[in-house]
């Protein structure tokens, strides 16, 4: 008979925080190795173009390592001797280079038409054109979307991309080309076999089931304790395949079935999951951070309803445009709507809100975290200008900190 663990919500939360790299002492001088090791622990870091504070892929390392140089991530992601590559992992993502073979099944399915509907249709209707673009890259070398801007465009809206841009995206999905580097935030594409190290390109392609099983295993280690839906979502695996892979790992003894009090669905405990006695520290979380990107899981872990409001009309937003939850030890105690005002050199707090688990120290600890973030971003200070039931206390905390020098 298979043993099932029973966990309290507090224990599950500590396991999850530890698995995600929280509660550890920040290195004195974090650099490339720390960034590489962190992404290896997480398995995947989401990329997003919104640059209101800083682009989201920079933030998970700051939340866990502290004031690391952003150039360290850039070198790992887009440098000449990099350890990361880009592909569709969770969403658009940075992933450890060694994971590339584990996603070739997804690339093969994309080539067969399993991708965004409009892009799949474009692939069916314009395959000759796509093959021509691939031939041009093979002949010319690295290219950007701008190299194909003269190609015809589609209807207004998201599909107003030129045919050239759509061809590049199709080839990227299919794994035939990949990001060699970025200029600013623009991808520079090349053939995958030229852009990635030969040691990766030459690795054998695992069977779909083996690759998916390894991705579930990585997700389990990164989550600590998780439902089947959590494990599936981490790398956006197909439903039936994720269910089968989880069952196989349970059978192999690599996942332990668990019951978490208050969770509606069964959970699974990773083989090497740690249960710390406590998790201490303070961190501002990107709205796309691995810890909170699954909204249902965030609510289960923290009792807090976190929603992304970037795409919500301004008059309907509850907390603001680019809102970062504040992790205080083991609870989300506040959230702040932030904007880097690079012209005036300040990190602007446009709104600050308490959460039910806020403490008497929340405003002071949040002020310290914001000051640290401003320094990391190269800004001279923090300005609290907005609304919210924590704004006055936060402004007062900065006033006290300023008066104390």
mmCIF file of N, CA, C and O in Angstrom, residues 114-191:
data_model
loop_
_atom_site.group_PDB
_atom_site.id
_atom_site.type_symbol
_atom_site.label_atom_id
_atom_site.label_comp_id
_atom_site.label_asym_id
_atom_site.label_seq_id
_atom_site.Cartn_x
_atom_site.Cartn_y
_atom_site.Cartn_z
ATOM 1 N N UNK A 114 1.075 21.966 -34.353
ATOM 2 C CA UNK A 114 0.560 22.167 -32.997
ATOM 3 C C UNK A 114 1.212 23.402 -32.380
ATOM 4 O O UNK A 114 2.197 23.318 -31.663
ATOM 5 N N UNK A 115 0.673 24.559 -32.702
ATOM 6 C CA UNK A 115 1.143 25.832 -32.158
ATOM 7 C C UNK A 115 -0.030 26.786 -32.190
ATOM 8 O O UNK A 115 -1.171 26.370 -32.412
ATOM 9 N N UNK A 116 0.209 28.094 -31.958
ATOM 10 C CA UNK A 116 -0.876 29.057 -32.022
ATOM 11 C C UNK A 116 -1.658 28.875 -33.311
ATOM 12 O O UNK A 116 -1.084 28.688 -34.389
ATOM 13 N N UNK A 117 -2.966 28.972 -33.231
ATOM 14 C CA UNK A 117 -3.832 28.670 -34.372
ATOM 15 C C UNK A 117 -3.467 29.474 -35.608
ATOM 16 O O UNK A 117 -3.307 28.914 -36.704
ATOM 17 N N UNK A 118 -3.330 30.781 -35.453
ATOM 18 C CA UNK A 118 -3.024 31.614 -36.617
ATOM 19 C C UNK A 118 -1.678 31.290 -37.219
ATOM 20 O O UNK A 118 -1.510 31.271 -38.446
ATOM 21 N N UNK A 119 -0.695 31.016 -36.369
ATOM 22 C CA UNK A 119 0.638 30.684 -36.862
ATOM 23 C C UNK A 119 0.642 29.314 -37.522
ATOM 24 O O UNK A 119 1.324 29.098 -38.534
ATOM 25 N N UNK A 120 -0.116 28.381 -36.974
ATOM 26 C CA UNK A 120 -0.226 27.053 -37.594
ATOM 27 C C UNK A 120 -0.853 27.164 -38.980
ATOM 28 O O UNK A 120 -0.406 26.511 -39.939
ATOM 29 N N UNK A 121 -1.881 27.981 -39.107
ATOM 30 C CA UNK A 121 -2.528 28.180 -40.411
ATOM 31 C C UNK A 121 -1.558 28.814 -41.407
ATOM 32 O O UNK A 121 -1.488 28.418 -42.568
ATOM 33 N N UNK A 122 -0.792 29.794 -40.923
ATOM 34 C CA UNK A 122 0.217 30.418 -41.773
ATOM 35 C C UNK A 122 1.223 29.368 -42.250
ATOM 36 O O UNK A 122 1.635 29.362 -43.419
ATOM 37 N N UNK A 123 1.611 28.457 -41.347
ATOM 38 C CA UNK A 123 2.551 27.409 -41.722
ATOM 39 C C UNK A 123 2.005 26.491 -42.792
ATOM 40 O O UNK A 123 2.737 26.064 -43.696
ATOM 41 N N UNK A 124 0.705 26.190 -42.716
ATOM 42 C CA UNK A 124 0.105 25.328 -43.742
ATOM 43 C C UNK A 124 0.009 26.040 -45.079
ATOM 44 O O UNK A 124 0.259 25.442 -46.136
ATOM 45 N N UNK A 125 -0.371 27.315 -45.043
ATOM 46 C CA UNK A 125 -0.645 28.037 -46.273
ATOM 47 C C UNK A 125 0.606 28.600 -46.937
ATOM 48 O O UNK A 125 0.633 28.807 -48.154
ATOM 49 N N UNK A 126 1.653 28.855 -46.137
ATOM 50 C CA UNK A 126 2.830 29.539 -46.676
ATOM 51 C C UNK A 126 4.121 28.772 -46.417
ATOM 52 O O UNK A 126 5.175 29.362 -46.240
ATOM 53 N N UNK A 127 4.070 27.459 -46.427
ATOM 54 C CA UNK A 127 5.264 26.668 -46.118
ATOM 55 C C UNK A 127 6.387 26.938 -47.123
ATOM 56 O O UNK A 127 7.571 26.967 -46.750
ATOM 57 N N UNK A 128 6.055 27.125 -48.383
ATOM 58 C CA UNK A 128 7.099 27.420 -49.367
ATOM 59 C C UNK A 128 7.827 28.712 -49.003
ATOM 60 O O UNK A 128 9.052 28.802 -49.112
ATOM 61 N N UNK A 129 7.070 29.714 -48.578
ATOM 62 C CA UNK A 129 7.668 30.991 -48.183
ATOM 63 C C UNK A 129 8.555 30.801 -46.949
ATOM 64 O O UNK A 129 9.676 31.329 -46.883
ATOM 65 N N UNK A 130 8.060 30.046 -45.961
ATOM 66 C CA UNK A 130 8.833 29.778 -44.745
ATOM 67 C C UNK A 130 10.148 29.080 -45.094
ATOM 68 O O UNK A 130 11.213 29.433 -44.577
ATOM 69 N N UNK A 131 10.078 28.100 -45.990
ATOM 70 C CA UNK A 131 11.289 27.398 -46.401
ATOM 71 C C UNK A 131 12.265 28.345 -47.083
ATOM 72 O O UNK A 131 13.487 28.221 -46.921
ATOM 73 N N UNK A 132 11.725 29.332 -47.792
ATOM 74 C CA UNK A 132 12.574 30.328 -48.436
ATOM 75 C C UNK A 132 13.284 31.208 -47.415
ATOM 76 O O UNK A 132 14.461 31.547 -47.581
ATOM 77 N N UNK A 133 12.571 31.573 -46.358
ATOM 78 C CA UNK A 133 13.181 32.360 -45.285
ATOM 79 C C UNK A 133 14.289 31.557 -44.610
ATOM 80 O O UNK A 133 15.381 32.077 -44.326
ATOM 81 N N UNK A 134 14.040 30.280 -44.374
ATOM 82 C CA UNK A 134 15.055 29.421 -43.762
ATOM 83 C C UNK A 134 16.300 29.332 -44.643
ATOM 84 O O UNK A 134 17.432 29.420 -44.151
ATOM 85 N N UNK A 135 16.085 29.197 -45.936
ATOM 86 C CA UNK A 135 17.213 29.155 -46.873
ATOM 87 C C UNK A 135 18.005 30.462 -46.839
ATOM 88 O O UNK A 135 19.240 30.468 -46.887
ATOM 89 N N UNK A 136 17.277 31.583 -46.718
ATOM 90 C CA UNK A 136 17.927 32.884 -46.666
ATOM 91 C C UNK A 136 18.777 33.026 -45.398
ATOM 92 O O UNK A 136 19.891 33.554 -45.438
ATOM 93 N N UNK A 137 18.282 32.528 -44.280
ATOM 94 C CA UNK A 137 19.055 32.569 -43.034
ATOM 95 C C UNK A 137 20.296 31.686 -43.160
ATOM 96 O O UNK A 137 21.394 32.063 -42.735
ATOM 97 N N UNK A 138 20.106 30.542 -43.760
ATOM 98 C CA UNK A 138 21.232 29.629 -43.967
ATOM 99 C C UNK A 138 22.324 30.301 -44.796
ATOM 100 O O UNK A 138 23.516 30.164 -44.524
ATOM 101 N N UNK A 139 21.908 31.081 -45.791
ATOM 102 C CA UNK A 139 22.853 31.757 -46.679
ATOM 103 C C UNK A 139 23.448 32.999 -46.025
ATOM 104 O O UNK A 139 24.653 33.232 -46.074
ATOM 105 N N UNK A 140 22.579 33.782 -45.366
ATOM 106 C CA UNK A 140 22.966 35.106 -44.897
ATOM 107 C C UNK A 140 23.618 35.085 -43.523
ATOM 108 O O UNK A 140 24.489 35.891 -43.216
ATOM 109 N N UNK A 141 23.163 34.197 -42.644
ATOM 110 C CA UNK A 141 23.614 34.223 -41.258
ATOM 111 C C UNK A 141 22.575 34.892 -40.376
ATOM 112 O O UNK A 141 21.399 35.025 -40.758
ATOM 113 N N UNK A 142 22.945 35.326 -39.164
ATOM 114 C CA UNK A 142 21.977 35.867 -38.199
ATOM 115 C C UNK A 142 21.123 36.990 -38.770
ATOM 116 O O UNK A 142 21.620 37.851 -39.506
ATOM 117 N N UNK A 143 19.835 36.971 -38.435
ATOM 118 C CA UNK A 143 18.882 37.965 -38.931
ATOM 119 C C UNK A 143 17.987 38.416 -37.780
ATOM 120 O O UNK A 143 17.900 37.772 -36.739
ATOM 121 N N UNK A 144 17.296 39.534 -37.991
ATOM 122 C CA UNK A 144 16.269 40.012 -37.065
ATOM 123 C C UNK A 144 14.957 40.149 -37.820
ATOM 124 O O UNK A 144 14.916 40.057 -39.056
ATOM 125 N N UNK A 145 13.897 40.400 -37.089
ATOM 126 C CA UNK A 145 12.611 40.634 -37.746
ATOM 127 C C UNK A 145 12.656 41.808 -38.692
ATOM 128 O O UNK A 145 11.968 41.829 -39.714
ATOM 129 N N UNK A 146 13.498 42.796 -38.369
ATOM 130 C CA UNK A 146 13.602 43.988 -39.217
ATOM 131 C C UNK A 146 14.124 43.656 -40.606
ATOM 132 O O UNK A 146 13.854 44.382 -41.566
ATOM 133 N N UNK A 147 14.851 42.554 -40.733
ATOM 134 C CA UNK A 147 15.367 42.158 -42.048
ATOM 135 C C UNK A 147 14.259 41.718 -42.993
ATOM 136 O O UNK A 147 14.492 41.593 -44.202
ATOM 137 N N UNK A 148 13.065 41.480 -42.451
ATOM 138 C CA UNK A 148 11.958 41.005 -43.276
ATOM 139 C C UNK A 148 10.748 41.929 -43.183
ATOM 140 O O UNK A 148 9.628 41.530 -43.477
ATOM 141 N N UNK A 149 10.971 43.170 -42.759
ATOM 142 C CA UNK A 149 9.858 44.103 -42.584
ATOM 143 C C UNK A 149 9.186 44.491 -43.888
ATOM 144 O O UNK A 149 8.069 45.015 -43.889
ATOM 145 N N UNK A 150 9.863 44.269 -45.013
ATOM 146 C CA UNK A 150 9.264 44.652 -46.289
ATOM 147 C C UNK A 150 8.296 43.594 -46.808
ATOM 148 O O UNK A 150 7.630 43.790 -47.822
ATOM 149 N N UNK A 151 8.193 42.477 -46.088
ATOM 150 C CA UNK A 151 7.247 41.436 -46.508
ATOM 151 C C UNK A 151 5.819 41.896 -46.222
ATOM 152 O O UNK A 151 5.584 42.745 -45.362
ATOM 153 N N UNK A 152 4.834 41.356 -46.945
ATOM 154 C CA UNK A 152 3.438 41.775 -46.747
ATOM 155 C C UNK A 152 2.970 41.567 -45.311
ATOM 156 O O UNK A 152 3.432 40.667 -44.617
ATOM 157 N N UNK A 153 2.043 42.417 -44.887
ATOM 158 C CA UNK A 153 1.494 42.320 -43.539
ATOM 159 C C UNK A 153 0.082 41.759 -43.563
ATOM 160 O O UNK A 153 -0.626 41.859 -44.560
ATOM 161 N N UNK A 154 -0.318 41.206 -42.411
ATOM 162 C CA UNK A 154 -1.656 40.666 -42.299
ATOM 163 C C UNK A 154 -2.647 41.729 -41.871
ATOM 164 O O UNK A 154 -2.400 42.928 -41.976
ATOM 165 N N UNK A 155 -3.769 41.280 -41.329
ATOM 166 C CA UNK A 155 -4.819 42.192 -40.884
ATOM 167 C C UNK A 155 -4.342 42.972 -39.669
ATOM 168 O O UNK A 155 -3.395 42.584 -38.985
ATOM 169 N N UNK A 156 -4.988 44.114 -39.350
ATOM 170 C CA UNK A 156 -4.599 44.890 -38.165
ATOM 171 C C UNK A 156 -4.690 44.051 -36.900
ATOM 172 O O UNK A 156 -5.454 43.090 -36.823
ATOM 173 N N UNK A 157 -3.930 44.429 -35.882
ATOM 174 C CA UNK A 157 -3.928 43.700 -34.626
ATOM 175 C C UNK A 157 -2.652 42.897 -34.494
ATOM 176 O O UNK A 157 -1.629 43.176 -35.123
ATOM 177 N N UNK A 158 -2.710 41.865 -33.616
ATOM 178 C CA UNK A 158 -1.521 41.074 -33.344
ATOM 179 C C UNK A 158 -0.950 40.475 -34.616
ATOM 180 O O UNK A 158 0.247 40.384 -34.795
ATOM 181 N N UNK A 159 -1.825 40.085 -35.553
ATOM 182 C CA UNK A 159 -1.349 39.454 -36.790
ATOM 183 C C UNK A 159 -0.959 40.481 -37.841
ATOM 184 O O UNK A 159 -0.857 40.176 -39.017
ATOM 185 N N UNK A 160 -0.717 41.726 -37.397
ATOM 186 C CA UNK A 160 -0.182 42.715 -38.332
ATOM 187 C C UNK A 160 1.320 42.515 -38.523
ATOM 188 O O UNK A 160 1.960 43.268 -39.242
ATOM 189 N N UNK A 161 1.874 41.506 -37.857
ATOM 190 C CA UNK A 161 3.244 41.119 -38.151
ATOM 191 C C UNK A 161 3.401 40.936 -39.663
ATOM 192 O O UNK A 161 2.489 40.462 -40.349
ATOM 193 N N UNK A 162 4.580 41.241 -40.169
ATOM 194 C CA UNK A 162 4.857 40.940 -41.573
ATOM 195 C C UNK A 162 4.929 39.425 -41.747
ATOM 196 O O UNK A 162 5.122 38.669 -40.789
ATOM 197 N N UNK A 163 4.779 38.991 -42.983
ATOM 198 C CA UNK A 163 4.920 37.554 -43.259
ATOM 199 C C UNK A 163 6.308 37.069 -42.856
ATOM 200 O O UNK A 163 6.473 35.932 -42.398
ATOM 201 N N UNK A 164 7.311 37.934 -43.021
ATOM 202 C CA UNK A 164 8.658 37.554 -42.619
ATOM 203 C C UNK A 164 8.757 37.290 -41.128
ATOM 204 O O UNK A 164 9.368 36.311 -40.686
ATOM 205 N N UNK A 165 8.146 38.168 -40.329
ATOM 206 C CA UNK A 165 8.159 37.992 -38.882
ATOM 207 C C UNK A 165 7.415 36.710 -38.500
ATOM 208 O O UNK A 165 7.862 35.945 -37.638
ATOM 209 N N UNK A 166 6.299 36.451 -39.154
ATOM 210 C CA UNK A 166 5.555 35.238 -38.862
ATOM 211 C C UNK A 166 6.351 33.991 -39.243
ATOM 212 O O UNK A 166 6.328 32.980 -38.541
ATOM 213 N N UNK A 167 7.075 34.081 -40.344
ATOM 214 C CA UNK A 167 7.911 32.951 -40.749
ATOM 215 C C UNK A 167 8.991 32.682 -39.703
ATOM 216 O O UNK A 167 9.269 31.519 -39.359
ATOM 217 N N UNK A 168 9.599 33.751 -39.185
ATOM 218 C CA UNK A 168 10.617 33.583 -38.152
ATOM 219 C C UNK A 168 10.027 32.945 -36.897
ATOM 220 O O UNK A 168 10.630 32.053 -36.288
ATOM 221 N N UNK A 169 8.837 33.393 -36.502
ATOM 222 C CA UNK A 169 8.204 32.817 -35.318
ATOM 223 C C UNK A 169 7.864 31.344 -35.539
ATOM 224 O O UNK A 169 8.008 30.519 -34.642
ATOM 225 N N UNK A 170 7.408 31.009 -36.723
ATOM 226 C CA UNK A 170 7.090 29.605 -37.033
ATOM 227 C C UNK A 170 8.359 28.765 -36.949
ATOM 228 O O UNK A 170 8.365 27.682 -36.338
ATOM 229 N N UNK A 171 9.429 29.234 -37.532
ATOM 230 C CA UNK A 171 10.692 28.501 -37.515
ATOM 231 C C UNK A 171 11.253 28.376 -36.097
ATOM 232 O O UNK A 171 11.851 27.356 -35.742
ATOM 233 N N UNK A 172 11.027 29.414 -35.275
ATOM 234 C CA UNK A 172 11.466 29.377 -33.884
ATOM 235 C C UNK A 172 10.689 28.314 -33.112
ATOM 236 O O UNK A 172 11.256 27.495 -32.392
ATOM 237 N N UNK A 173 9.365 28.304 -33.257
ATOM 238 C CA UNK A 173 8.529 27.287 -32.618
ATOM 239 C C UNK A 173 8.986 25.894 -33.027
ATOM 240 O O UNK A 173 9.043 24.978 -32.205
ATOM 241 N N UNK A 174 9.278 25.723 -34.318
ATOM 242 C CA UNK A 174 9.636 24.408 -34.844
ATOM 243 C C UNK A 174 11.073 24.011 -34.516
ATOM 244 O O UNK A 174 11.500 22.906 -34.858
ATOM 245 N N UNK A 175 11.816 24.913 -33.866
ATOM 246 C CA UNK A 175 13.165 24.580 -33.444
ATOM 247 C C UNK A 175 14.216 24.631 -34.532
ATOM 248 O O UNK A 175 15.365 24.240 -34.308
ATOM 249 N N UNK A 176 13.847 25.129 -35.713
ATOM 250 C CA UNK A 176 14.813 25.187 -36.815
ATOM 251 C C UNK A 176 15.758 26.372 -36.672
ATOM 252 O O UNK A 176 16.896 26.337 -37.138
ATOM 253 N N UNK A 177 15.264 27.435 -36.051
ATOM 254 C CA UNK A 177 16.113 28.571 -35.712
ATOM 255 C C UNK A 177 15.913 28.863 -34.229
ATOM 256 O O UNK A 177 14.945 28.409 -33.608
ATOM 257 N N UNK A 178 16.831 29.623 -33.654
ATOM 258 C CA UNK A 178 16.698 30.009 -32.259
ATOM 259 C C UNK A 178 17.365 31.360 -32.065
ATOM 260 O O UNK A 178 17.975 31.903 -32.976
ATOM 261 N N UNK A 179 17.221 31.896 -30.857
ATOM 262 C CA UNK A 179 17.831 33.180 -30.542
ATOM 263 C C UNK A 179 19.334 32.994 -30.362
ATOM 264 O O UNK A 179 19.764 32.233 -29.489
ATOM 265 N N UNK A 180 20.107 33.678 -31.159
ATOM 266 C CA UNK A 180 21.562 33.660 -31.007
ATOM 267 C C UNK A 180 21.992 34.678 -29.959
ATOM 268 O O UNK A 180 22.832 34.420 -29.120
ATOM 269 N N UNK A 181 21.376 35.853 -30.015
ATOM 270 C CA UNK A 181 21.608 36.898 -29.030
ATOM 271 C C UNK A 181 20.439 37.871 -29.131
ATOM 272 O O UNK A 181 19.461 37.610 -29.843
ATOM 273 N N UNK A 182 20.516 38.953 -28.409
ATOM 274 C CA UNK A 182 19.530 40.031 -28.539
ATOM 275 C C UNK A 182 20.267 41.353 -28.653
ATOM 276 O O UNK A 182 21.326 41.536 -28.054
ATOM 277 N N UNK A 183 19.678 42.265 -29.428
ATOM 278 C CA UNK A 183 20.171 43.635 -29.529
ATOM 279 C C UNK A 183 19.094 44.521 -28.945
ATOM 280 O O UNK A 183 18.015 44.656 -29.521
ATOM 281 N N UNK A 184 19.399 45.137 -27.803
ATOM 282 C CA UNK A 184 18.322 45.769 -27.069
ATOM 283 C C UNK A 184 17.432 44.644 -26.568
ATOM 284 O O UNK A 184 17.876 43.796 -25.802
ATOM 285 N N UNK A 185 16.204 44.632 -27.031
ATOM 286 C CA UNK A 185 15.349 43.480 -26.704
ATOM 287 C C UNK A 185 14.950 42.720 -27.972
ATOM 288 O O UNK A 185 14.130 41.817 -27.921
ATOM 289 N N UNK A 186 15.548 43.058 -29.099
ATOM 290 C CA UNK A 186 15.188 42.415 -30.364
ATOM 291 C C UNK A 186 15.965 41.120 -30.536
ATOM 292 O O UNK A 186 17.192 41.085 -30.408
ATOM 293 N N UNK A 187 15.254 40.047 -30.825
ATOM 294 C CA UNK A 187 15.909 38.762 -31.071
ATOM 295 C C UNK A 187 16.771 38.812 -32.330
ATOM 296 O O UNK A 187 16.363 39.374 -33.349
ATOM 297 N N UNK A 188 17.927 38.187 -32.251
ATOM 298 C CA UNK A 188 18.757 37.923 -33.425
ATOM 299 C C UNK A 188 18.732 36.410 -33.623
ATOM 300 O O UNK A 188 19.188 35.657 -32.758
ATOM 301 N N UNK A 189 18.162 35.976 -34.732
ATOM 302 C CA UNK A 189 17.968 34.544 -34.988
ATOM 303 C C UNK A 189 19.102 33.975 -35.832
ATOM 304 O O UNK A 189 19.681 34.657 -36.674
ATOM 305 N N UNK A 190 19.353 32.686 -35.624
ATOM 306 C CA UNK A 190 20.221 31.940 -36.531
ATOM 307 C C UNK A 190 19.761 30.486 -36.519
ATOM 308 O O UNK A 190 18.929 30.091 -35.689
ATOM 309 N N UNK A 191 20.323 29.701 -37.441
ATOM 310 C CA UNK A 191 20.029 28.274 -37.438
ATOM 311 C C UNK A 191 20.397 27.693 -36.079
ATOM 312 O O UNK A 191 21.432 28.035 -35.501
#
